[in-house]
Short mmCIF file of C-alpha atoms in Angstrom, two decimals:
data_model
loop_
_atom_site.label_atom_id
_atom_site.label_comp_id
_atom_site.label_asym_id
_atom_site.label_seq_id
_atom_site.Cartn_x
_atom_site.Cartn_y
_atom_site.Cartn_z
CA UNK A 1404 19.57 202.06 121.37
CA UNK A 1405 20.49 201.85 118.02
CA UNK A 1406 18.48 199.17 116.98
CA UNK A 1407 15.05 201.01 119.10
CA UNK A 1408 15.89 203.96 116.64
CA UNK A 1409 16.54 202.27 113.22
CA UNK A 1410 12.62 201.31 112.57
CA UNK A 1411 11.95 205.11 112.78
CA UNK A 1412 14.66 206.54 110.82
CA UNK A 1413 13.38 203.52 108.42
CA UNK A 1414 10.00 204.94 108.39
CA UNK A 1415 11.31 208.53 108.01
CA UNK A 1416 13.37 207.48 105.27
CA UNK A 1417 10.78 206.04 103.33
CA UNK A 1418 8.20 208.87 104.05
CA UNK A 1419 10.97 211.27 102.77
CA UNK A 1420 11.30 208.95 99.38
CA UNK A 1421 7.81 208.97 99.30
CA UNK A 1422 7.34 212.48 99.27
CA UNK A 1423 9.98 212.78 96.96
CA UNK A 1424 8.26 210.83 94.42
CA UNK A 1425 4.65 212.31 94.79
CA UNK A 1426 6.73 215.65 93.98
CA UNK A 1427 8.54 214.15 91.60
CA UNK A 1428 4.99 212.68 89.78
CA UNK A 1429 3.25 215.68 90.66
CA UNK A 1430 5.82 218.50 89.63
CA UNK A 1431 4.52 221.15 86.86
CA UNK A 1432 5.56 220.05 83.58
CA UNK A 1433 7.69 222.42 81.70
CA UNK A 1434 5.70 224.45 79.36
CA UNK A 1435 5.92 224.23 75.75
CA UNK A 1436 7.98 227.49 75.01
CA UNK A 1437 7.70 228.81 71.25
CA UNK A 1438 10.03 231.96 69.57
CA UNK A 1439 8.38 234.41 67.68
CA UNK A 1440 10.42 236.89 65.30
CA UNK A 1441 8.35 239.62 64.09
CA UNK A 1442 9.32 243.19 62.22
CA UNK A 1443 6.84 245.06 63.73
CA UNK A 1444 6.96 248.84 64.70
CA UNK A 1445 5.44 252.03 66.93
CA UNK A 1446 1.64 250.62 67.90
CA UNK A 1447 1.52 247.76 66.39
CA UNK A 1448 4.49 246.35 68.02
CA UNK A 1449 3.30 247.66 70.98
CA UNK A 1450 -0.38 246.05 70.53
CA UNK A 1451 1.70 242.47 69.44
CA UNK A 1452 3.40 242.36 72.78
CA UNK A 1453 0.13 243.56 74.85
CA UNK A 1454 -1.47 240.59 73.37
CA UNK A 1455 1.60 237.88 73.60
CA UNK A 1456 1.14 239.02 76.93
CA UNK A 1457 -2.34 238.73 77.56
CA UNK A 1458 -2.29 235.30 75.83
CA UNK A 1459 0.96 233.89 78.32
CA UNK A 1460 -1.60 235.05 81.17
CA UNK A 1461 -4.56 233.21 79.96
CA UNK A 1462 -4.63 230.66 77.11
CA UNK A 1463 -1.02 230.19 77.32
CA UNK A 1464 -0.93 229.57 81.25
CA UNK A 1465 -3.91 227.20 81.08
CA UNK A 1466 -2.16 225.22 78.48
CA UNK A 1467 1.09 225.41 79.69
CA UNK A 1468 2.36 227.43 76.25
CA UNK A 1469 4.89 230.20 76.61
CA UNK A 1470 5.50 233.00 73.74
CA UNK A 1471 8.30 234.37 73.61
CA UNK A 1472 8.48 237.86 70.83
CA UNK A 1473 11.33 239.17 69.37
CA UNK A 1474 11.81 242.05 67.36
CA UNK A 1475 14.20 241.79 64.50
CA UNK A 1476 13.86 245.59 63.11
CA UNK A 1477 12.28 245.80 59.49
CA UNK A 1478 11.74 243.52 57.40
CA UNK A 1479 14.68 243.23 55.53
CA UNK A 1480 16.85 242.83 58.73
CA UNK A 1481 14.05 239.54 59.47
CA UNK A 1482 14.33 238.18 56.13
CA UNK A 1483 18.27 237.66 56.48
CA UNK A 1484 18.03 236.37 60.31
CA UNK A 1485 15.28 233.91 58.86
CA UNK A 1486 17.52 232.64 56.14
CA UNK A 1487 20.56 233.22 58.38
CA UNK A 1488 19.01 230.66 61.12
CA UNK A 1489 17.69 228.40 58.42
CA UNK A 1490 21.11 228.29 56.37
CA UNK A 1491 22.70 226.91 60.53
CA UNK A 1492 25.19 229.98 59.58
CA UNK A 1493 28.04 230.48 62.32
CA UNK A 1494 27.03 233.04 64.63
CA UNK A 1495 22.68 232.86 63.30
CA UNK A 1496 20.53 232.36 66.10
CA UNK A 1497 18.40 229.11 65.76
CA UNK A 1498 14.93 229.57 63.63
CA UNK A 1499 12.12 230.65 65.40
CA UNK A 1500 8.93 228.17 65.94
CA UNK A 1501 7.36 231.16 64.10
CA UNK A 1502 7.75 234.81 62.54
CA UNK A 1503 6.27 237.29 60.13
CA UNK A 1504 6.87 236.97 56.36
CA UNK A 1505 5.66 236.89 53.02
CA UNK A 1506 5.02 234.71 50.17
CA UNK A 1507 8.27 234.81 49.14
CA UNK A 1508 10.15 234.46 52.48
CA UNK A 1509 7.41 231.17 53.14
CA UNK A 1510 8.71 229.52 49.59
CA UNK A 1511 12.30 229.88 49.71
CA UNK A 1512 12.37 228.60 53.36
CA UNK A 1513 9.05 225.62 52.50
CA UNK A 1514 12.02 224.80 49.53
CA UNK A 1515 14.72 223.78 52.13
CA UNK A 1516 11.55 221.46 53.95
CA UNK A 1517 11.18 223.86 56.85
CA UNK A 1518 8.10 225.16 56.56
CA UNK A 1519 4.61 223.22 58.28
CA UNK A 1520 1.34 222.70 56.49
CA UNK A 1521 -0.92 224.12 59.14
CA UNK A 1522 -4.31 222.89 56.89
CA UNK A 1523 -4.32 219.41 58.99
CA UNK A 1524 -4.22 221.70 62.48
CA UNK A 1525 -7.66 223.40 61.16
CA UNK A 1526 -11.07 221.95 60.61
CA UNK A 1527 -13.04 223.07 57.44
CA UNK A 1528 -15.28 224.90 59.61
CA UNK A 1529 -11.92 226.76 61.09
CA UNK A 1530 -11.08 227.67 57.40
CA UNK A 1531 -14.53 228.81 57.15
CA UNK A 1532 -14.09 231.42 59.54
CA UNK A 1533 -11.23 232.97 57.41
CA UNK A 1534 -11.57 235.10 54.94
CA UNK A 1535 -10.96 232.88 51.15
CA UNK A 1536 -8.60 235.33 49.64
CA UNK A 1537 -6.32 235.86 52.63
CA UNK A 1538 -6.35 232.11 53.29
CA UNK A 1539 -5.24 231.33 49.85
CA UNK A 1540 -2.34 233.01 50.07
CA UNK A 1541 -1.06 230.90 52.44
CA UNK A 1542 -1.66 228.29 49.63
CA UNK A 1543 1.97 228.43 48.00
CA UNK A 1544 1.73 225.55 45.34
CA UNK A 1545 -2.22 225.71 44.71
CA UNK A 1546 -2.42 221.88 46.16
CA UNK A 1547 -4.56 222.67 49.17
CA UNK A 1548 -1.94 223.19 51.88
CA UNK A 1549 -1.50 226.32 54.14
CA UNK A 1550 2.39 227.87 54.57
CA UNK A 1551 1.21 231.07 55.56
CA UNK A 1552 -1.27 231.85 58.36
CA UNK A 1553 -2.91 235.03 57.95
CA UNK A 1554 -2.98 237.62 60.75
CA UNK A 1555 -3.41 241.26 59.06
CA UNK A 1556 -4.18 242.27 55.63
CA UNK A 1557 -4.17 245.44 53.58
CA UNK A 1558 -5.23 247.38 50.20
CA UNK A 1559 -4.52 250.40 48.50
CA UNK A 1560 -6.68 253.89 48.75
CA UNK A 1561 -6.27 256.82 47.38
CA UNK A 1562 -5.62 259.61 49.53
CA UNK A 1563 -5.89 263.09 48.59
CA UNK A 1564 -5.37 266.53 50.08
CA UNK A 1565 -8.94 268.04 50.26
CA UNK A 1566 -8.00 271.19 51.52
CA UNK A 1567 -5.64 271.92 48.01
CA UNK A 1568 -8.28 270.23 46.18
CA UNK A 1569 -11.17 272.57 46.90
CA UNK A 1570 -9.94 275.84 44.74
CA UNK A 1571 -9.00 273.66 42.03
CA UNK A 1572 -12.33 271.75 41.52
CA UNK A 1573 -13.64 274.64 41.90
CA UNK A 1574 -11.95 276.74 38.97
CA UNK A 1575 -12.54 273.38 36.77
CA UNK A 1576 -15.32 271.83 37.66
CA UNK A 1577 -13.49 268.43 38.08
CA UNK A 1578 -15.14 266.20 41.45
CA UNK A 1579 -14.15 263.22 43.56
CA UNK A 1580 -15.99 260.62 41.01
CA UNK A 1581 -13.36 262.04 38.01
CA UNK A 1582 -11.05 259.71 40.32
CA UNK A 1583 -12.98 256.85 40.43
CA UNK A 1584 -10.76 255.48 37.11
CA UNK A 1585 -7.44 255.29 36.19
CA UNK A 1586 -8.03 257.04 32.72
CA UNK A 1587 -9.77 259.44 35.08
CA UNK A 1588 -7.13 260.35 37.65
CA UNK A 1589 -4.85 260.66 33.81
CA UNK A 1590 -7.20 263.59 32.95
CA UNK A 1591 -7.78 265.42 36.09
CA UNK A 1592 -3.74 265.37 36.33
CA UNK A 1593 -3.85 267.06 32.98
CA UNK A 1594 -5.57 269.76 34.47
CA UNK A 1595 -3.90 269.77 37.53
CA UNK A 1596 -0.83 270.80 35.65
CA UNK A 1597 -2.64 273.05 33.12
CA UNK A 1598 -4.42 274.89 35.91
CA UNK A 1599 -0.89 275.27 38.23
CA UNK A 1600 0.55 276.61 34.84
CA UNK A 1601 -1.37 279.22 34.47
CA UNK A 1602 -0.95 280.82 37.78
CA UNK A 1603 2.57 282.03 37.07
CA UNK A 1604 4.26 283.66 33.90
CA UNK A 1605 6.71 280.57 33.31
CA UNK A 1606 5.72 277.91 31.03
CA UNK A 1607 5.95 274.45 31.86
CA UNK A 1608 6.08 275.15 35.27
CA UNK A 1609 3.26 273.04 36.25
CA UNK A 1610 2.78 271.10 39.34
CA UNK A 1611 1.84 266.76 39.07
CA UNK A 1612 -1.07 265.68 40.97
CA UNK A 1613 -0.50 262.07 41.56
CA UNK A 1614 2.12 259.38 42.51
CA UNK A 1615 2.22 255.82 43.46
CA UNK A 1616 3.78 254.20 46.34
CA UNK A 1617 4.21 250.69 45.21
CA UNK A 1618 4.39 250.55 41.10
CA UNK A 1619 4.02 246.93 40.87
CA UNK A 1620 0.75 246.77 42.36
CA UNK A 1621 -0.14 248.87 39.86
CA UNK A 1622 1.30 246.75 37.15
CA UNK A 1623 0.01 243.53 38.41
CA UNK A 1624 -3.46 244.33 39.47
CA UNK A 1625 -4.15 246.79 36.47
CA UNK A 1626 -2.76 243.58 34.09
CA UNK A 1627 -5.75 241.59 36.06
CA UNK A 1628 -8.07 243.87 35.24
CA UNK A 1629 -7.89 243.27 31.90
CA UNK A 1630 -7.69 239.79 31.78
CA UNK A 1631 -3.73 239.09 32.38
CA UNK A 1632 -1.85 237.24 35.05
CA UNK A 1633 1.23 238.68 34.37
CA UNK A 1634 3.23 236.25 36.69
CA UNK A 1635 1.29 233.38 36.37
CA UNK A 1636 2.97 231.13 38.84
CA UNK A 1637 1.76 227.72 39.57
CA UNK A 1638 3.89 224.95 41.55
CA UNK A 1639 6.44 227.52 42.23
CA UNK A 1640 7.21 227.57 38.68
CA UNK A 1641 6.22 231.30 36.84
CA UNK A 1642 4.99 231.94 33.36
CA UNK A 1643 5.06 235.13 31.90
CA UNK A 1644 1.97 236.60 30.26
CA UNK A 1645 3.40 239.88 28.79
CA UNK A 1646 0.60 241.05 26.00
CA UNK A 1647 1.89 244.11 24.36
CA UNK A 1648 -1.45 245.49 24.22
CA UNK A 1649 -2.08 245.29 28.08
CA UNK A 1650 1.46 246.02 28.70
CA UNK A 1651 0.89 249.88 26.73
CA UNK A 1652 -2.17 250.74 28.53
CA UNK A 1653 -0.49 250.29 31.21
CA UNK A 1654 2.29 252.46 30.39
CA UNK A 1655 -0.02 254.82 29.14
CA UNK A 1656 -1.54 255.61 32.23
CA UNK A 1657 1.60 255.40 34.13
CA UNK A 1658 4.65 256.48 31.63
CA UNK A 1659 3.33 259.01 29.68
CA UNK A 1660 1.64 261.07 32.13
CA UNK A 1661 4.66 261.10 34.70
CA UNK A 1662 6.79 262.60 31.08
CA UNK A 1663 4.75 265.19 30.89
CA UNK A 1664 4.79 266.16 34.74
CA UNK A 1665 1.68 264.86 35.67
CA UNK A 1666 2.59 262.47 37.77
CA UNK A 1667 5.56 262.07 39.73
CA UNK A 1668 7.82 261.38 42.83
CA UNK A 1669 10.30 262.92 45.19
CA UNK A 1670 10.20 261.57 48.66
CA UNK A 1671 10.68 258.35 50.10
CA UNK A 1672 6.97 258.07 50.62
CA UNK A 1673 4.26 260.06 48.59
CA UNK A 1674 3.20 261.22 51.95
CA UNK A 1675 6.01 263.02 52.00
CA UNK A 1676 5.29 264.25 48.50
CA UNK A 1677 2.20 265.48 50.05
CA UNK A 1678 3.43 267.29 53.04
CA UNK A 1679 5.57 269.07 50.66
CA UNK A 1680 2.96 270.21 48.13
CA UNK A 1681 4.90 268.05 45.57
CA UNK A 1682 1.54 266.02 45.17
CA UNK A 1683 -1.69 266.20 45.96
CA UNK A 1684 -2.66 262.88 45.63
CA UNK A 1685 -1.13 259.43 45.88
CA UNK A 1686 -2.37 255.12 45.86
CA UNK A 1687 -1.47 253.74 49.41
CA UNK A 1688 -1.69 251.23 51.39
CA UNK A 1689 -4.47 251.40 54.06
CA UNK A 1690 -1.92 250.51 56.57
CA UNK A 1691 -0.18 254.05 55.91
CA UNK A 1692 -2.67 256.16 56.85
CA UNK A 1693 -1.33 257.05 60.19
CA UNK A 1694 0.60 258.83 57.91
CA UNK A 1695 -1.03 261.33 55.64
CA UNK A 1696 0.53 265.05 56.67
CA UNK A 1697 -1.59 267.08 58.56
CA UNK A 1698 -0.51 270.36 57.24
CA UNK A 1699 2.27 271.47 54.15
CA UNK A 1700 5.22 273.03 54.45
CA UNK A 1701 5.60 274.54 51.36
CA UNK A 1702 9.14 275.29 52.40
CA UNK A 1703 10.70 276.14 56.22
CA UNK A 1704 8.91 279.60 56.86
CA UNK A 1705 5.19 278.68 55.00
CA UNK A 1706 3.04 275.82 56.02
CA UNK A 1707 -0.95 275.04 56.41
CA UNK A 1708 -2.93 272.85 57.75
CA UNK A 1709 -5.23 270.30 55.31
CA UNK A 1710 -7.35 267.87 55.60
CA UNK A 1711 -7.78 264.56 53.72
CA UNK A 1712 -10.14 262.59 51.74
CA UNK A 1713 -9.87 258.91 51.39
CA UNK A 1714 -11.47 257.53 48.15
CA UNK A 1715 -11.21 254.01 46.75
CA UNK A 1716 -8.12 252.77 44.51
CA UNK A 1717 -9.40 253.70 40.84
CA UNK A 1718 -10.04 250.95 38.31
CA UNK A 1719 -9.72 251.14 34.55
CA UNK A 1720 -12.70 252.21 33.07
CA UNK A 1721 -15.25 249.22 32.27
CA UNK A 1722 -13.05 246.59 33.99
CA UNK A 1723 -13.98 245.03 37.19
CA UNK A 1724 -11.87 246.51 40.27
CA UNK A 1725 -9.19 244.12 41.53
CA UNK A 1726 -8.04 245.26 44.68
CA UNK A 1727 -3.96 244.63 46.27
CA UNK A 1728 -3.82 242.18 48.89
CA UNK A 1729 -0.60 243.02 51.27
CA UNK A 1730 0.11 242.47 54.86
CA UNK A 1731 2.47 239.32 56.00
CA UNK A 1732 1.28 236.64 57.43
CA UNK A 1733 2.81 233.87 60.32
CA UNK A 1734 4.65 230.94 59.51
CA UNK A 1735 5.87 227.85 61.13
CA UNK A 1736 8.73 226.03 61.36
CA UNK A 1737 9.14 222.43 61.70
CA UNK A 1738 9.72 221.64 65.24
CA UNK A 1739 8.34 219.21 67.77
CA UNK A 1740 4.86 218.37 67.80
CA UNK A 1741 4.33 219.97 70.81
CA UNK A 1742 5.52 223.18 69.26
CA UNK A 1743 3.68 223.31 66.33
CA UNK A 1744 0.44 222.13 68.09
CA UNK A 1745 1.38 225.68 70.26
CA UNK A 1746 1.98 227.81 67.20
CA UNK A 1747 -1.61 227.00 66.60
CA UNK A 1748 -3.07 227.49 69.29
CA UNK A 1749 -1.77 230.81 69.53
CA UNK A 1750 -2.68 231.68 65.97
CA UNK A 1751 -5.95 230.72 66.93
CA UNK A 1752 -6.34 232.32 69.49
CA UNK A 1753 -4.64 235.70 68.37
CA UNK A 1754 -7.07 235.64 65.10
CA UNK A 1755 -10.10 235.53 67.41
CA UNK A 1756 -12.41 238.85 66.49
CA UNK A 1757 -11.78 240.49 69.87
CA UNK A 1758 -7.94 239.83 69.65
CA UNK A 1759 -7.11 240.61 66.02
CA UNK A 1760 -9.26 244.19 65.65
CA UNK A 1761 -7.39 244.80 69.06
CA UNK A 1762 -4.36 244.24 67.06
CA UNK A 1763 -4.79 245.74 63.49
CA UNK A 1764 -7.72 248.13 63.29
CA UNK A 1765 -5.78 251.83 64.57
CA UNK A 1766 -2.92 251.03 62.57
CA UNK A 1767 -4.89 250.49 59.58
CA UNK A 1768 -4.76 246.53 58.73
CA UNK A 1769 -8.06 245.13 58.05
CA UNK A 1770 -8.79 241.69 60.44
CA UNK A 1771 -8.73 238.22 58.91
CA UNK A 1772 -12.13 236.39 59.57
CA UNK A 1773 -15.58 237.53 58.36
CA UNK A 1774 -16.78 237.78 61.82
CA UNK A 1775 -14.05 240.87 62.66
CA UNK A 1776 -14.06 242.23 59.27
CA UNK A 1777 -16.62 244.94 59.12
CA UNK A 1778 -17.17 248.00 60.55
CA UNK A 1779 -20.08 247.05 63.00
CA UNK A 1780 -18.09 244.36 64.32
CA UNK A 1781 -14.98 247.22 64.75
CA UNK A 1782 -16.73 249.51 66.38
CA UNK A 1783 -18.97 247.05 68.74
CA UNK A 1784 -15.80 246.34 69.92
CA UNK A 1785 -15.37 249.58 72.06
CA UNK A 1786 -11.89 250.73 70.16
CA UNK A 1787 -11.85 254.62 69.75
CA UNK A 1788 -11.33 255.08 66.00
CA UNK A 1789 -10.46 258.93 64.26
CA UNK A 1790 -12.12 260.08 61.60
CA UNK A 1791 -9.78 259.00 59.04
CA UNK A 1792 -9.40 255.13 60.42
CA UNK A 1793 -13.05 255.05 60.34
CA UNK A 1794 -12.83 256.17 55.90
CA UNK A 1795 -9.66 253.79 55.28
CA UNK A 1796 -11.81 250.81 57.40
CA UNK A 1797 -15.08 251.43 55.73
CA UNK A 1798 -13.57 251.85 51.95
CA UNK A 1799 -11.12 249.08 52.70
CA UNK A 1800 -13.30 246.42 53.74
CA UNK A 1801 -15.42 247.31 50.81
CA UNK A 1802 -13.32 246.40 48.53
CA UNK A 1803 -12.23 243.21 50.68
CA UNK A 1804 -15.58 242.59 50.05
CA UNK A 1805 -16.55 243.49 46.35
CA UNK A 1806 -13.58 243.60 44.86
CA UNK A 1807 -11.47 240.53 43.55
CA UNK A 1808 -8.17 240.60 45.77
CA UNK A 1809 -5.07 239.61 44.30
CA UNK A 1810 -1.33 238.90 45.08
CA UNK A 1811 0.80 236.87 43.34
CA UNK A 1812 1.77 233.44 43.68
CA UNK A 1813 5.37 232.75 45.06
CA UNK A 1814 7.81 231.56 42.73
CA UNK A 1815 11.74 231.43 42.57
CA UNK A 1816 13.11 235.22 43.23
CA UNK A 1817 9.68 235.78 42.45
CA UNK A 1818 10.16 239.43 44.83
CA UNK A 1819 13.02 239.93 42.57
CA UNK A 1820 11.04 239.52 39.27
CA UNK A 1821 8.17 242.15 40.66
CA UNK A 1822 11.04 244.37 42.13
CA UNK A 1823 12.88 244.45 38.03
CA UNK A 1824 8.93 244.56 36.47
CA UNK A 1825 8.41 247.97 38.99
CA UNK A 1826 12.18 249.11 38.25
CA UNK A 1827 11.76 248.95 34.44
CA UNK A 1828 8.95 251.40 34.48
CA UNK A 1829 10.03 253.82 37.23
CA UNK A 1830 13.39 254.25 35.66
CA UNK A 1831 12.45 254.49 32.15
CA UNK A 1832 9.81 257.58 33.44
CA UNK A 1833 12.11 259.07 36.32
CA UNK A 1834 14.73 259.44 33.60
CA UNK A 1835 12.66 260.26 30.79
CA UNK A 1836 11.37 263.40 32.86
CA UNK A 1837 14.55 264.56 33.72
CA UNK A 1838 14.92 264.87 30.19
CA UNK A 1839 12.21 266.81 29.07
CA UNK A 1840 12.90 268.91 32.39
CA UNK A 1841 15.81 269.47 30.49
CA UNK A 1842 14.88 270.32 27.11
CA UNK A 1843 12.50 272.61 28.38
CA UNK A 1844 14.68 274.87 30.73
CA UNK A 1845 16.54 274.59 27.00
CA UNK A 1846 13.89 276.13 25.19
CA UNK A 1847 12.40 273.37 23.69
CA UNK A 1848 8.34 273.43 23.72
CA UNK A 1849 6.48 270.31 25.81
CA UNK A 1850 5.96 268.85 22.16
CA UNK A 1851 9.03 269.10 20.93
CA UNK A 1852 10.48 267.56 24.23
CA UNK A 1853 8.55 265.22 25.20
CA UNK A 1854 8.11 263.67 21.19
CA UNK A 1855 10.64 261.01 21.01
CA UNK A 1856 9.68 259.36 23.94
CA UNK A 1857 5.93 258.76 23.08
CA UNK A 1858 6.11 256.99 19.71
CA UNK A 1859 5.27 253.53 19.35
CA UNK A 1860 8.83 252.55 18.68
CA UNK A 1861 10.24 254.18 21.84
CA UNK A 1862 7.71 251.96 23.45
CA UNK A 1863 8.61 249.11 21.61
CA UNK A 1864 12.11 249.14 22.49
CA UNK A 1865 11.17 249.26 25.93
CA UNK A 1866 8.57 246.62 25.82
CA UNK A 1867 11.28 244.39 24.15
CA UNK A 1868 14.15 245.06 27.01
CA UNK A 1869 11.80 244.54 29.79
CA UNK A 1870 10.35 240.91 28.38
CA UNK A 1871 13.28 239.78 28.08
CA UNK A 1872 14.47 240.81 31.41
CA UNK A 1873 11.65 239.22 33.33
CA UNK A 1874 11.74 235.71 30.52
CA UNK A 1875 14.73 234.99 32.92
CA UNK A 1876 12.44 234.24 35.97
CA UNK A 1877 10.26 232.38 34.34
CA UNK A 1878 10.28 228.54 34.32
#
C-alpha cells in the first residue's frame, strides 16, 4: 500500500514545488520606494499630497515606484533634519531620496558628495522644455550639471491698497505709472507723508507708504541693474563687487527715505503693515498674495474693506528690469540606481503642464516649462482663478518673460552673507528712525534731525563697516 501511494505523493510533491517556483518567478517585485521631505503648507501641501497620490495610482503603479511625502514644518525645521540625516547624527532619521531646498541647502549637502547630477537623466530636448533661468539655478558650479530640479518659481510685485490710494492720487495728482521706478515709488512716498501731514495739526506726524519684504532682493537685483554682481560666485567660491557708487544709490532709495518716514516696517510681513494702515504699499513675492488684507483695522473698533492693485516690481529709472527668482526646487540624494532613476521619473512627471499648474498656480508660484507658463495655458486648464491670481499670474509671467531673472549663485554660508548684506541696511535705517522719531518728539525740526545721518561721511562709515563685513565670505 505504501509503495501504490508513494508515486502520487511523488507527483504531488513535485507539482507543489512546481507551483512554488512559478510563484516564486512570477511574484510582484517590490517596488522601488523613494522619501520625500518637503516644507510645504495650507494648499499647497495639500495639492503636493493630491498629486503624490495621483502619481502612486498611475505612473507610480505602472512602474512599480512608490512616494512616500513627509512634512518637516518650515523650512528651517527641513534644513536641520537635511543636515541632521546627512551629518548620520544619533537620533536623525536617514536622508530622504529627495526634498525641497535651495541653493544653499543643495551646495553644502553636493560639498559632503551627496547630492546627484540629474543633467545625464534628461535629454537636451527635456532641458528644452524648461524654462533657462529656472534650470540654471540648479547649475551650482556653472560646469553644466543640474543639483537642483526646478518645480515652482516666484518674483516680486508690488501690491498696493487701491482703495487708500484713490483720495490720495486724487488730492495730488500722482498715478499707478509714478510706481513704475524705484526713484518713482521715492517721490510718491514723499508725498505720501507730506499729504498725511497735513491732515492733522502735529508736525511730523506723517504716515510711510512703502516697505519691503525681503531687503536683499532689493540689494542684489537693484546692484544688477546697474551693472554689478554683487556676490559674484563662481565654483562655489564668491567675489565681492561692492562699488561705492552703486552701493549709495542703493541706499538712497532705501536708507534715506525709511529716515525720513517714508518708508518703513512694523509687522512680521508688510501685509500685515497693510492690514494695519501702517503701509499702503509693499514689494512681495507673488507667492504671498493669498495674503494681501482684505479690509484695515485701523485699530480694534474701526476697520474697512479695500481692494488691491497688483503692479510690476519697479526698476531704476533707465536700467533694464531684473526681476527676483525665488521658489525651492527638488534635490536628490545619492542612492541606488533604482532610486534615483524614480526621483526622475517623478520629477518628470510632476513638472508635466497639467500636473505642475495643478500644483502652483492658486497659491501663486509660476510653473516651470514654457508650455505651462502662460496664462492661456493656466486657464485652458479648467482651474478657477480670483481676480487677484489672475493680476499676480499675468504680471508675473511677464516679467518671467521680459525681464532678466536673477538669484545668486551658491557659495560657502553664502545665505549667511545675503542675510548680514540685508541686516546691515535694515538696522542701520530701523535704528536711525528711531532716532529722528526721537529728536522730533524733542523738538528738533525733520532737518535738524535727520542731518547727521545723510552726509556723505555717515555713509561712508557705513559703507566701510559693511565691506568689510561681507570681505569675510568671500574667497
Amino acid at each position: 500500500m505504501r509503495s501504490r501511494f508513494r508515486p502520487l505523493v511523488s507527483l504531488v510533491l513535485s507539482a507543489a514545488l512546481l507551483l512554488g517556483c512559478v510563484g516564486c518567478g512570477g511574484s510582484a517585485k517590490a517596488p522601488t520606494t523613494i522619501t520625500v521631505w518637503n516644507y510645504y503648507s495650507g494648499d499647497l501641501l495639500s495639492s503636493f499630497n493630491a498629486l503624490v497620490g495621483q502619481f502612486n495610482a498611475t505612473v507610480g503603479k505602472e512602474k512599480n515606484i512608490v512616494v512616500e511625502s513627509f512634512n518637516q514644518g518650515n523650512v528651517t525645521d527641513l534644513e536641520a533634519n537635511v543636515l541632521a540625516a546627512a551629518q548620520g547624527k544619533v537620533g536623525a532619521a536617514a536622508l530622504p531620496n529627495l526634498y525641497s531646498g535651495y541653493a544653499d541647502m543643495a551646495y553644502d549637502l553636493d560639498l559632503m558628495g551627496k547630492v546627484v547630477d540629474l543633467a545625464p537623466y534628461l535629454t537636451a530636448k527635456e532641458k528644452a522644455a524648461y524654462v533657462d533661468g529656472f534650470l540654471s539655478e540648479g547649475d551650482l558650479m556653472n560646469n553644466g550639471e543640474l543639483k537642483i530640479f526646478p518645480v515652482a518659481k516666484s518674483t516680486e510685485l508690488l501690491y498696493l491698497n487701491a482703495t487708500d490710494w484713490a483720495p490720495f492720487a486724487a488730492a495730488t495728482g500722482v498715478t499707478y505709472d509714478d510706481l513704475a521706478t524705484l526713484e518713482g515709488v521715492v517721490e510718491v512716498a514723499r508725498q505720501y507723508y507730506d499729504w498725511t501731514d497735513a491732515m492733522t495739526s502735529t508736525p511730523n506726524d506723517g504716515k510711510a507708504f512703502f516697505g519691503r519684504d525681503a531687503l536683499a532682493n532689493y540689494l542684489l537685483c537693484g546692484a544688477q541693474e546697474m551693472g554689478l554682481t554683487i556676490f559674484d560666485a563662481k565654483n562655489g567660491v564668491m567675489t565681492l563687487h561692492f562699488d561705492k557708487d552703486v552701493i549709495r544709490k542703493l541706499w538712497d532709495n532705501f536708507y534715506v527715505p525709511y529716515i525720513k518716514g517714508w518708508f518703513g516696517a512694523s509687522g512680521r510681513f508688510r501685509s500685515d503693515d497693510v492690514k494695519t494702515g501702517n503701509l499702503l504699499a509693499y514689494v512681495g513675492s507673488s507667492a504671498s498674495s493669498p495674503f494681501f488684507p482684505a479690509q484695515v483695522m485701523t485699530n480694534d473698533a474701526e476697520s474697512h474693506a479695500i481692494e488691491p492693485a497688483i503692479l510690476p516690481c519697479p526698476s531704476f529709472a533707465g536700467c533694464s528690469p531684473v526681476a527676483a527668482q525665488q521658489g525651492a526646487g527638488m534635490i536628490v540624494t545619492k542612492g541606488t540606481d533604482a532610486q534615483i532613476r524614480a526621483c526622475v521619473e517623478f520629477l518628470k512627471w510632476f513638472t508635466q503642464p497639467e500636473n505642475n499648474i495643478a500644483f502652483s498656480v492658486n497659491s501663486g508660484y509660476l510653473p516651470v516649462t514654457h508650455a505651462a507658463a502662460s496664462l492661456n495655458a493656466i486657464q485652458a486648464s479648467g482651474l478657477e482663478l480670483t481676480d487677484i491670481v489672475t493680476q499676480v499670474l499675468d504680471l508675473s509671467l511677464d516679467a518671467v518673460e521680459h525681464d532678466a531673472l536673477y538669484t545668486t549663485h551658491a557659495f560657502l554660508e553664502g545665505s549667511t552673507a545675503r542675510t548680514t548684506l540685508q541686516n546691515a541696511m535694515t538696522d542701520a535705517a530701523e535704528a536711525d528712525r528711531a532716532i529722528v522719531k526721537e529728536r522730533l518728539a524733542a523738538g528738533q525740526t525733520a532737518e535738524e534731525a535727520e542731518a547727521e545721518f545723510l552726509t556723505d561721511e555717515y555713509f561712508d562709515q557705513w559703507y566701510e563697516s559693511t565691506k568689510a563685513a561681507l570681505e569675510a565670505y568671500a574667497g
